[in-house]
Coordinates of C-alpha atoms in Angstrom, one line a residue:
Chain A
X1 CA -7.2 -38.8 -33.8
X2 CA -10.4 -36.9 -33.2
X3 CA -10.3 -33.4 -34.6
X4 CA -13.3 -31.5 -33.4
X5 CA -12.8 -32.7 -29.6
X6 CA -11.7 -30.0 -27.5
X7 CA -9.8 -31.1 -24.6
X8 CA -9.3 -28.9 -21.6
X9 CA -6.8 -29.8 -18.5
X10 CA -8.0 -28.5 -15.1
X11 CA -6.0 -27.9 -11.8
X12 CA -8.3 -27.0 -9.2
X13 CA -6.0 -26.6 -5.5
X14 CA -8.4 -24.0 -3.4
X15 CA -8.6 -25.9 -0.5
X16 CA -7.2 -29.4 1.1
X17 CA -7.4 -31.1 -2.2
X18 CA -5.0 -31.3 -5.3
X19 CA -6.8 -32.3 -8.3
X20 CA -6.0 -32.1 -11.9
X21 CA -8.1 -33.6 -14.7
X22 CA -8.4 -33.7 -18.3
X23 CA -12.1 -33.6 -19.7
X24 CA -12.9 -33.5 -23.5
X25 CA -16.0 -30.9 -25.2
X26 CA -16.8 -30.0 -21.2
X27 CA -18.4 -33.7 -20.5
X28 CA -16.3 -36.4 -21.0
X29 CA -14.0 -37.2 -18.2
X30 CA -10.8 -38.8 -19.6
X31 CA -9.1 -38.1 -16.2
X32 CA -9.5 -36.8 -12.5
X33 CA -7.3 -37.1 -10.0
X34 CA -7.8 -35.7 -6.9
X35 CA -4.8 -36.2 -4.2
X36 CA -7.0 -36.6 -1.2
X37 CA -5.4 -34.9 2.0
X38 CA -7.7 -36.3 4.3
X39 CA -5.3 -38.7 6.0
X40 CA -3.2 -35.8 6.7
X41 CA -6.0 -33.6 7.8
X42 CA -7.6 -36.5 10.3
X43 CA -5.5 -36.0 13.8
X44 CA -6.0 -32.2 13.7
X45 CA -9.9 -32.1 13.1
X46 CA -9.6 -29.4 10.3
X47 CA -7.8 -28.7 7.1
X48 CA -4.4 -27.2 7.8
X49 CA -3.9 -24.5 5.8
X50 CA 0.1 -25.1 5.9
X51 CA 0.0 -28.5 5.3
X52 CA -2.8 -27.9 2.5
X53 CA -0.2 -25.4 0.6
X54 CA 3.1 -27.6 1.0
X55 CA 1.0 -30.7 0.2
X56 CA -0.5 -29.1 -2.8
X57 CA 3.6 -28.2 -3.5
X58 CA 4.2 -31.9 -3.0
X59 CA 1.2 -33.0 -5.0
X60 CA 1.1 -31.2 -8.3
X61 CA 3.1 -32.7 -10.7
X62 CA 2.8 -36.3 -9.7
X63 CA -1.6 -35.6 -9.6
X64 CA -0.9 -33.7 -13.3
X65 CA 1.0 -36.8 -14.4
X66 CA -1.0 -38.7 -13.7
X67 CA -4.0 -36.9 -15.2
X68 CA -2.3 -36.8 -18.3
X69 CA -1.0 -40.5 -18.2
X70 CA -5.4 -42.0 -17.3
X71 CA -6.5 -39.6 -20.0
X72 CA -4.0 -41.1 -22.7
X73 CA -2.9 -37.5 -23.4
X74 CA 0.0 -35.8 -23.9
X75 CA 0.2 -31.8 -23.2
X76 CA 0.5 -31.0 -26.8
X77 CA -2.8 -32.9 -26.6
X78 CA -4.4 -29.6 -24.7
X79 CA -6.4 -26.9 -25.9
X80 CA -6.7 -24.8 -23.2
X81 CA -5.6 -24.8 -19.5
X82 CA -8.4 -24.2 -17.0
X83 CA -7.9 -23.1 -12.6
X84 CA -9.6 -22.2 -9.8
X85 CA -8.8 -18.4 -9.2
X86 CA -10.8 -18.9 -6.1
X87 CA -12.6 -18.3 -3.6
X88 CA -10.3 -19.9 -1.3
X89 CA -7.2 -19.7 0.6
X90 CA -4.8 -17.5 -1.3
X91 CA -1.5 -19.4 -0.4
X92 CA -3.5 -22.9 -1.8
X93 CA -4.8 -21.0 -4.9
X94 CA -1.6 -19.6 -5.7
X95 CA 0.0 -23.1 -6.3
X96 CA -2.4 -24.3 -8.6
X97 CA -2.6 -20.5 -10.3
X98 CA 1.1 -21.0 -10.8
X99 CA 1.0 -24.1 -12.4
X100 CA -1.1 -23.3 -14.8
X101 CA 0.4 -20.2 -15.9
X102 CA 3.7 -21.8 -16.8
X103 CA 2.1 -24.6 -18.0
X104 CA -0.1 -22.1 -21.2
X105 CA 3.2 -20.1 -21.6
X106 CA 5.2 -23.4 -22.1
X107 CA 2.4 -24.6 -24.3
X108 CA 1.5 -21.7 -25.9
X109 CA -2.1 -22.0 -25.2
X110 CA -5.2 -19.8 -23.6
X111 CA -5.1 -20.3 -19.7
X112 CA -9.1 -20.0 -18.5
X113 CA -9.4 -18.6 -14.5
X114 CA -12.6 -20.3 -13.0
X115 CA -14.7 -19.8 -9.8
X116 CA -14.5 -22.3 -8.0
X117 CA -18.4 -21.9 -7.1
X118 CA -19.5 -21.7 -10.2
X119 CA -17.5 -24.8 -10.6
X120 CA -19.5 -26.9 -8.6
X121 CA -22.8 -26.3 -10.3
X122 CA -20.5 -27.5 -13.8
X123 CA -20.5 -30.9 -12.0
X124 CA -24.0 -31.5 -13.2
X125 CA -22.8 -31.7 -17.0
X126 CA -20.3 -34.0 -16.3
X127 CA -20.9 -37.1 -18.4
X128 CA -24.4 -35.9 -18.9
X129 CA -23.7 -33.4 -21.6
X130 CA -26.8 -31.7 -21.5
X131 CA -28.9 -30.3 -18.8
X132 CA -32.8 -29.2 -18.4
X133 CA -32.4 -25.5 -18.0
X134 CA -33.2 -23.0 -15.8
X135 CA -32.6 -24.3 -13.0
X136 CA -32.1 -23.8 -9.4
X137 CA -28.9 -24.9 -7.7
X138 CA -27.7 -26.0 -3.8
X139 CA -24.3 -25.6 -3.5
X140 CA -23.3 -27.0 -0.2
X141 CA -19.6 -27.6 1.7
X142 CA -17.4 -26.6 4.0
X143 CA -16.8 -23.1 2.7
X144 CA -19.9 -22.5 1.5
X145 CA -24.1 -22.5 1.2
X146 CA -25.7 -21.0 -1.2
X147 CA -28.8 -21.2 -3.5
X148 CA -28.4 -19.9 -7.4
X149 CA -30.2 -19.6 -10.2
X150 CA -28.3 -21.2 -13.8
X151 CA -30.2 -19.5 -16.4
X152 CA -31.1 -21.2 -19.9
X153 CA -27.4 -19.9 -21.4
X154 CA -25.6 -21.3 -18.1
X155 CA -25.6 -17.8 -16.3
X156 CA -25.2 -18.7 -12.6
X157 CA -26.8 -16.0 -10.3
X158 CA -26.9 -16.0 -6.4
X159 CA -30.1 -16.0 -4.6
X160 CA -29.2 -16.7 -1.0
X161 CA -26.2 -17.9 1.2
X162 CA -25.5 -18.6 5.2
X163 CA -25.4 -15.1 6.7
X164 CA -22.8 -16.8 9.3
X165 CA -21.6 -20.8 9.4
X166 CA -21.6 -23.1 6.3
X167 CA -23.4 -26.3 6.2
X168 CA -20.6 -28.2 5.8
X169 CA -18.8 -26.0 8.8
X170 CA -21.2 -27.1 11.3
X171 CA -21.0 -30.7 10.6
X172 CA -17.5 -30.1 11.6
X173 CA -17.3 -28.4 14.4
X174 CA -20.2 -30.4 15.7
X175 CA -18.5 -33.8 14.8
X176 CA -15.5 -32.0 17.2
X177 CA -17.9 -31.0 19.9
X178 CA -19.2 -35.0 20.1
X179 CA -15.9 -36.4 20.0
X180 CA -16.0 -37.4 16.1
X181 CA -13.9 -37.2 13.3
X182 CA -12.9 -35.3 10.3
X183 CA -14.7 -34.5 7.8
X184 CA -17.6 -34.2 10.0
X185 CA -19.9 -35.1 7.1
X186 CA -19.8 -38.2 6.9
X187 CA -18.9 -39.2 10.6
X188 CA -22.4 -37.5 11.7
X189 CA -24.3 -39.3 8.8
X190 CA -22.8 -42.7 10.1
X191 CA -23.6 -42.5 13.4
X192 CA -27.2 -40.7 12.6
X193 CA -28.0 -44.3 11.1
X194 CA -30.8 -45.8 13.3
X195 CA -30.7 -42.6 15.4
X196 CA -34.2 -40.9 16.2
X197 CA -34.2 -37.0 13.8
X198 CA -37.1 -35.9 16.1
X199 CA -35.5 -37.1 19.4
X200 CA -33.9 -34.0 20.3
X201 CA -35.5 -30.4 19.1
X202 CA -33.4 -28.9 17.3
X203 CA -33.8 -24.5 16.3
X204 CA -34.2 -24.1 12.5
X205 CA -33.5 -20.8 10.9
X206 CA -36.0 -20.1 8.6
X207 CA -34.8 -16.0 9.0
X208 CA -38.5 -14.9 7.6
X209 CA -41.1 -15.9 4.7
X210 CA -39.1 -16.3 1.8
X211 CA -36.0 -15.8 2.4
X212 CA -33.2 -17.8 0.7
X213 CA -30.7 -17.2 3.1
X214 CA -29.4 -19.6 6.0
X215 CA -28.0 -19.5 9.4
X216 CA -26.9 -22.3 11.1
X217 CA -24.9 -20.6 13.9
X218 CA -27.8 -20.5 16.5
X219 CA -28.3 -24.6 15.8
X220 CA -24.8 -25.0 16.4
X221 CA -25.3 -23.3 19.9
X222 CA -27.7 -25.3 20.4
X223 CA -26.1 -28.6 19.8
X224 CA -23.2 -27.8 22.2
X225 CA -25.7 -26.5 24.7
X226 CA -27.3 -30.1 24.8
X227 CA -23.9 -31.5 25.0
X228 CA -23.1 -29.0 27.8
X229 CA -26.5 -29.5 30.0
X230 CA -26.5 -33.3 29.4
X231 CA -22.6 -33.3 31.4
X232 CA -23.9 -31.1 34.0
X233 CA -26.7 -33.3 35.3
X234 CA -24.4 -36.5 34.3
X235 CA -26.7 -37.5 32.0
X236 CA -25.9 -39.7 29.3
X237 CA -26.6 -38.5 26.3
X238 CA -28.0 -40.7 22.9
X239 CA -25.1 -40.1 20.2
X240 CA -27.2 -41.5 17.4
X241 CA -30.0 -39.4 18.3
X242 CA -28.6 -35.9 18.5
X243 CA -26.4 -36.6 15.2
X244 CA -29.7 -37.8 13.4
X245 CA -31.3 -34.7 14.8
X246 CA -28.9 -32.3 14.4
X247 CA -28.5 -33.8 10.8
X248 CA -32.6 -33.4 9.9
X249 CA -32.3 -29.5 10.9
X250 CA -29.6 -28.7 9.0
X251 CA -31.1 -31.0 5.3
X252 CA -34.6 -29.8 6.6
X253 CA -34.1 -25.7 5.9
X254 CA -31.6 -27.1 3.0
X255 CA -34.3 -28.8 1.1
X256 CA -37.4 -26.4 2.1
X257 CA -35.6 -23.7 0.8
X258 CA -34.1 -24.9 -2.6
X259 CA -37.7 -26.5 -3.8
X260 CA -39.2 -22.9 -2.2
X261 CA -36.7 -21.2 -4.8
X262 CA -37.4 -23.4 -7.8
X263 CA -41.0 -22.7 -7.0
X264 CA -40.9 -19.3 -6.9
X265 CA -38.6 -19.1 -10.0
X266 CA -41.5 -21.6 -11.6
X267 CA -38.1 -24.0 -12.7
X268 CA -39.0 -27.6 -12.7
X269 CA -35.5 -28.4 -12.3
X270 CA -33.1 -28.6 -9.1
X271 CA -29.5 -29.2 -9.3
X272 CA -27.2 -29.9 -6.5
X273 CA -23.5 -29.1 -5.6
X274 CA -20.6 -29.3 -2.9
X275 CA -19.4 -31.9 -0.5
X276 CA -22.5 -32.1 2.1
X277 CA -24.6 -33.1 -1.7
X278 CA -23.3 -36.5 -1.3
X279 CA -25.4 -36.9 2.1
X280 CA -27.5 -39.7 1.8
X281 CA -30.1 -37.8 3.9
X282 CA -29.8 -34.8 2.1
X283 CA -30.3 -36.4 -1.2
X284 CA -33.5 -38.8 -0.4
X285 CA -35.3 -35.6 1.5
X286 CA -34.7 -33.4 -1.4
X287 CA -35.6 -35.8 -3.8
X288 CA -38.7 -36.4 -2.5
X289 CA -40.1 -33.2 -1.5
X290 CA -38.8 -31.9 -5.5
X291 CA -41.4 -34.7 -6.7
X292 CA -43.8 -34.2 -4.4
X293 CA -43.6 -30.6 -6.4
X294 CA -42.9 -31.6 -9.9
X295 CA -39.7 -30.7 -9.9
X296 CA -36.5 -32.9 -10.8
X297 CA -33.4 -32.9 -8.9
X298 CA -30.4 -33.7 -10.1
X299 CA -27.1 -35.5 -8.4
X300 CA -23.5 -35.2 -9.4
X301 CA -21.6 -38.4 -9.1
X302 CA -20.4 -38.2 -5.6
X303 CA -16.8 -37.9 -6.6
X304 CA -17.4 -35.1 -8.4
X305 CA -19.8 -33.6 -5.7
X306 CA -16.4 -32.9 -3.5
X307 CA -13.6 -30.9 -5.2
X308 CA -12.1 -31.9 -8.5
X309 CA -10.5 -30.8 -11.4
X310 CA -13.2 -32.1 -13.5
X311 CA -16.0 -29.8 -12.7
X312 CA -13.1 -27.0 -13.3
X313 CA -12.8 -28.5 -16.7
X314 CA -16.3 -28.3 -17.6
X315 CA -16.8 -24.5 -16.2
X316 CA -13.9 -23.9 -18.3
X317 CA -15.1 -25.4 -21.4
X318 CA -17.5 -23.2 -21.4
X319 CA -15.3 -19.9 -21.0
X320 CA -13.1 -21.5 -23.9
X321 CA -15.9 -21.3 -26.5
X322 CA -17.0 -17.8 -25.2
X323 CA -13.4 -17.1 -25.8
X324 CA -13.3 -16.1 -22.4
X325 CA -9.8 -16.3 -21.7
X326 CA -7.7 -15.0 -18.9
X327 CA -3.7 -13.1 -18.9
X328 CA -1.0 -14.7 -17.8
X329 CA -1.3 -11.8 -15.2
X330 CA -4.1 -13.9 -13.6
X331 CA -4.4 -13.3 -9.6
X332 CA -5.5 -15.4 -7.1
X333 CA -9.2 -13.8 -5.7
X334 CA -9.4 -15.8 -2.1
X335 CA -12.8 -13.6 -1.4
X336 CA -14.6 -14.4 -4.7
X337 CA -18.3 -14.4 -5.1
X338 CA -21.2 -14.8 -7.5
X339 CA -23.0 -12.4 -9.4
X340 CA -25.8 -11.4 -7.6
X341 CA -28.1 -9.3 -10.0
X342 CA -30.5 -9.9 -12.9
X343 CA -33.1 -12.5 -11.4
X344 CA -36.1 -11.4 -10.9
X345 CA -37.9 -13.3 -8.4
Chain B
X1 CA -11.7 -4.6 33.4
X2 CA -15.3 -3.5 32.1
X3 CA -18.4 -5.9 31.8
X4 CA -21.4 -6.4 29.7
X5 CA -24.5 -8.7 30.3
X6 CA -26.4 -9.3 26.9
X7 CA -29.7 -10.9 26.7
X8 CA -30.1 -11.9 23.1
X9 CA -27.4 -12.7 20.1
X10 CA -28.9 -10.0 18.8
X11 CA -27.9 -7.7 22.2
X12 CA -24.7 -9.4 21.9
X13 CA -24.2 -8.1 18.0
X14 CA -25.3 -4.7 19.1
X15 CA -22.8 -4.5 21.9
X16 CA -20.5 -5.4 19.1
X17 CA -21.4 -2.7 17.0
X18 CA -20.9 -0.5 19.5
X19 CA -17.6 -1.3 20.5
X20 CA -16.9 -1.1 16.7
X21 CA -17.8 2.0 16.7
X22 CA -15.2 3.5 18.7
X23 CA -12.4 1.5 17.3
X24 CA -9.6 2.9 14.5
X25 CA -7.0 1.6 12.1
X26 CA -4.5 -0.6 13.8
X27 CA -6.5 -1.6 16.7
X28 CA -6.8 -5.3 17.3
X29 CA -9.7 -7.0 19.3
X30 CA -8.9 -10.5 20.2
X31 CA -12.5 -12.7 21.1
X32 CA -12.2 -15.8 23.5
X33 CA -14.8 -18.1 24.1
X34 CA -15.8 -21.5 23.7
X35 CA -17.5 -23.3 20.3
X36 CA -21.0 -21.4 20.2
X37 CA -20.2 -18.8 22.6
X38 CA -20.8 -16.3 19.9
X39 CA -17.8 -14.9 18.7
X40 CA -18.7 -14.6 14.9
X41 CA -21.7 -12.7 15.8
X42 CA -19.7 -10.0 18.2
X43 CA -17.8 -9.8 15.0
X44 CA -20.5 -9.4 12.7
X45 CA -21.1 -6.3 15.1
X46 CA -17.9 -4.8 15.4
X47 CA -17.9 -4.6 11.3
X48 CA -21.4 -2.6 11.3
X49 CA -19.6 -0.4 13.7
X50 CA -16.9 0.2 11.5
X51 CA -19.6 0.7 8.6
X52 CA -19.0 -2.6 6.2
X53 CA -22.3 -3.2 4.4
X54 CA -21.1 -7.0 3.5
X55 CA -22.2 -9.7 5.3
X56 CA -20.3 -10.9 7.3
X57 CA -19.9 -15.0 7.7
X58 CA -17.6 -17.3 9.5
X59 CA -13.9 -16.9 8.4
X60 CA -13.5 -20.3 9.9
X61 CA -12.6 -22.2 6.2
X62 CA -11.1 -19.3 4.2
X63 CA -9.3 -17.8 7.9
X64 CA -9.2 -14.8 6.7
X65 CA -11.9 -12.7 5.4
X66 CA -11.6 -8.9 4.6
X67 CA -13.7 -6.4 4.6
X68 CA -13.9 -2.4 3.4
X69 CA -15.5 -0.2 6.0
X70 CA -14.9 3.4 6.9
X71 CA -11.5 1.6 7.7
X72 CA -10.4 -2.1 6.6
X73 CA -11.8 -4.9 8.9
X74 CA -9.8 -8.1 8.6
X75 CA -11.5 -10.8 10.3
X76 CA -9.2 -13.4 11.3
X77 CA -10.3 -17.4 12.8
X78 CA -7.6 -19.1 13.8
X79 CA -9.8 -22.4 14.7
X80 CA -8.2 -24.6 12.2
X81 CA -4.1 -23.7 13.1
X82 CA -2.8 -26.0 15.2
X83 CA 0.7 -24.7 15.6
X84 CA 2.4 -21.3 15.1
X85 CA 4.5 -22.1 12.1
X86 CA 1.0 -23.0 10.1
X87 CA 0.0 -19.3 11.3
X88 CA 4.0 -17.7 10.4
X89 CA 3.5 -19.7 6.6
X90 CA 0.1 -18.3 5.7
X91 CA 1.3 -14.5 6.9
X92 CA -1.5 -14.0 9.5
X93 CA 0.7 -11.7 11.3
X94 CA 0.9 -9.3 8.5
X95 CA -3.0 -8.6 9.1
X96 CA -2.6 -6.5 12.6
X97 CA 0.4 -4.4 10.8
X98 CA -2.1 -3.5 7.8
X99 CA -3.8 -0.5 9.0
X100 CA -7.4 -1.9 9.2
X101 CA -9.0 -3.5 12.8
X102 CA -8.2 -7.0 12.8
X103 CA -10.4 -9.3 14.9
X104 CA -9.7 -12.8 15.6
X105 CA -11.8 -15.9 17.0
X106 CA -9.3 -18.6 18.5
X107 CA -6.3 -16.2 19.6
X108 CA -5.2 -19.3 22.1
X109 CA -4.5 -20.9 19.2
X110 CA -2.0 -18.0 17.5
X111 CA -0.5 -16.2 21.5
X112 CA 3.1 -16.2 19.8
X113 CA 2.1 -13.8 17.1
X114 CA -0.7 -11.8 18.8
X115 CA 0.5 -8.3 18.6
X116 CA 1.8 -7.0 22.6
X117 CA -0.8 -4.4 23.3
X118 CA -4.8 -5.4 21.9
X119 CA -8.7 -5.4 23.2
X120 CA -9.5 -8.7 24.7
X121 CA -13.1 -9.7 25.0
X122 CA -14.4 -13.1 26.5
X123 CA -17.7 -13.9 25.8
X124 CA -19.0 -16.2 28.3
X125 CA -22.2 -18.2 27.8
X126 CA -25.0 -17.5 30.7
X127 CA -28.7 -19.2 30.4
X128 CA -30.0 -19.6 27.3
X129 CA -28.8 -17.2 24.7
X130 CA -27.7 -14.8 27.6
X131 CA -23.7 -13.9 27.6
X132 CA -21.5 -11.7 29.8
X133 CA -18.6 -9.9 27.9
X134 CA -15.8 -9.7 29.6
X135 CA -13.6 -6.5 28.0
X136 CA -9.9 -6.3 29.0
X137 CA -7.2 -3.6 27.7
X138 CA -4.1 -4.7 27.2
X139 CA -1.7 -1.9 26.3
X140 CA -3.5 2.5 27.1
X141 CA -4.9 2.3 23.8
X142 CA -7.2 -0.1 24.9
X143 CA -7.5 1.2 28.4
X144 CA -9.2 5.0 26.6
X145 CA -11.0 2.3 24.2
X146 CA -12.6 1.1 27.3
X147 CA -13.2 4.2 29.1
X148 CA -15.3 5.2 26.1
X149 CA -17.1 2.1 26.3
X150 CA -18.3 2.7 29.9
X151 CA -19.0 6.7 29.4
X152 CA -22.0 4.7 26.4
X153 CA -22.7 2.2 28.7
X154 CA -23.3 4.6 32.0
X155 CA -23.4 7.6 30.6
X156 CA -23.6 10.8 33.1
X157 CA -21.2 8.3 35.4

């Protein structure tokens, strides 16, 4: 038996997944689960919030058994039960919220509320342990798209997020618009493989000299526009190209303004977050422009890019040795945010 | 029946934030239009009318998103509900009872649970980034909502 190890469970259920996870001194992953909903979500082209709250229902104890059971771990095993509070949708939050709660009363033991945001950028340590701080972060999904500073003591700070459509939302709705399936994501990214980026032009929002924050409302438009015109004069339109193109706009502003941030900030480090990190494209562009700067970037894992109880784990080993430690009176926040002040650019 | 050409998403925002403007707790504007037709961005108006300093962004993955203005603003988008029950279980209903302005992108999607009387807009894309904005009252509340409208937009008339 290892003494010193402190070993955290994690539920994180703030959107279509169920995960659970058990992760020891923040780092090491003994266990995540994640009950992917995917299948379910596939013939309606969207994550169903009804189906997302009964499945998470459904889901929860088999996904924390078995969490428990790949970690070799029994709950008297814990030291400390960490959850998403949110942002996210309440009735999905609620269940995981729950299940924690009972599970530090039954135990006896400190439940630990975590963004689910700041989550994300805690999938960096996983497995690594250590990370080269300050650093700039892109946290990218369906929900969200932001751009935040992690200071040297692991402060996370936002800079800049979409004034109207996620990343991650337009690669949906655009994967809908060209017939495509769900998650967008990774539907567009296949069928932008030997597609032209520069075929079709494509708006980018830069939204003025400096700015961190995105829009990717007016490309959307745009896209559907194409779609719309190409039907009208019956012309056939080149599925590989527009995805490819539509793809470079939206990684194009992503990368230009993340390495525009860590320059500013004078941080030679980049780390990324979020579903839409585990773009191939994405990755390779941002990768190269960081170096062409001197900066590093770094990946999660692409399991742990998407939601997981891991990453939940690690945020809230890092509350536990603050001592940070929520009431059992914990609410759900579905609006959450991120600190905004004390960067100074 | 009142119309509205705007010229820019920018016009289209500002016609928004006028129509905002005029609106009061427990009034309910429902927005129609296709994928890119501009719905979040009349939205993003309406809420400047109603004096929220947030920003305002797609409600699309959360489905709801609420604000604090000089009243409440809930912002509803119902893209992702397939069926009315998925509305009934998440308590979307409860929003228009609240006392705040509700507005909400994909009301064909919720019809069961849409309140009786509310301010429909379509917003119907022209050339370019042009769109006309087709207002209709459903229910007197609306109808004086409208009225208003048309004494800003031809005023003297």
């Amino acid at each position: 038996m290892i003494l010193l190890a402190t070993t955290i469970f994690a539920l994180e259920t703030s959107c279509d997944d169920t995960a659970a996870a058990v992760v020891e001194e923040g780092y090491i992953v003994r266990s995540s689960v994640i009950s992917s909903q995917v299948e379910d979500h596939q013939k309606f082209g969207g994550v169903v919030p009804e189906i997302a709250s009964r499945k998470h229902l459904e889901n929860l104890i088999p996904v924390v058994q078995r969490a428990l059971e790949e970690a070799g771990t029994v709950y008297t095993d814990l030291d400390a039960v960490a959850v998403t509070y949110g942002p996210g949708l309440a009735g999905a939050l609620l269940v995981g919220v729950s299940a924690a709660k009972a599970m530090c009363y039954a135990l006896n033991i400190p439940l630990i509320g975590v963004n689910h945001l700041e989550a994300h950028v805690y999938a960096n340590f996983l497995e690594r342990g250590s990370l080269d701080l300050p650093a700039v972060g892109l946290i990218v999904s369906g929900g969200h798209t932001s751009i935040v500073y992690v200071s040297r003591d692991k402060e996370i700070t936002l800079l800049g997020a979409t004034r109207d459509d996620a990343a991650g939302e337009a690669f949906d709705k655009i994967a809908r618009a060209m017939g495509l399936g769900y998650p967008g994501g990774p539907e567009i990214e296949k069928l932008s493989r030997g597609g032209d980026p520069q075929a079709v032009l494509l708006p980018r929002a830069w939204l003025g000299q400096g700015s961190l924050e995105f829009s990717f409302s007016g490309l959307k438009t745009a896209v559907v526009n194409y779609l719309k015109k190409a039907e009208e004069e019956g012309r056939e339109v080149n599925r590989s190209d527009l995805a490819a193109s539509f793809q470079q706009a939206v990684v194009e502003v992503l990368v230009e303004k993340t390495v525009a941030a860590a320059r500013n900030l004078k941080v030679s480090h980049i780390i990324t977050a979020g579903g839409v990190a585990a773009n191939a494209s994405l990755r390779s562009q941002l990768k190269r422009r960081a170096e062409e700067n001197n900066i590093h970037v770094s990946f999660p894992r692409v399991e742990y890019c998407t939601d997981n109880a891991a990453m939940v784990a690690s945020a809230g080993y890092e509350k536990f040795i603050k001592k940070d430690f929520a009431s059992l009176e914990l609410g759900v926040a579905p609006a959450l945010c991120l600190k905004t002040n004390g960067v100074i650019l | 029946m009142f119309e509205v050409f705007t010229y820019s998403s920018e016009d289209t925002r500002r016609w928004g934030t006028i129509t905002g403007n005029v609106l009061r707790r427990a009034d309910v504007v429902c927005l129609f239009g296709s994928l890119g037709a501009g719905k979040t961005t009349f939205a993003q108006g309406i809420a400047r009318g109603l004096g929220v300093t947030a920003n305002v962004t797609s409600p699309t993955f959360n489905l709801v998103s609420e604000y604090e203005g000089r009243v409440p603003f809930f912002h509803i988008d119902a893209y992702r509900l397939h069926n009315i029950e998925e509305a009934y279980s998440i308590g979307l209903e409860e929003y228009f009872y609240s006392g705040g302005v509700t507005v909400v992108e994909w009301p064909e999607n919720i019809v069961s649970i849409l309140p009786p009387v509310y301010l429909r807009v379509e917003i119907l894309p022209q050339n370019g980034s042009a769109r006309r904005l087709v207002y209709e009252p459903l229910g007197k509340r609306y109808e004086d909502v409208l009225e208003e409208l048309k004494s800003i937009a031809h005023p003297g008339s």
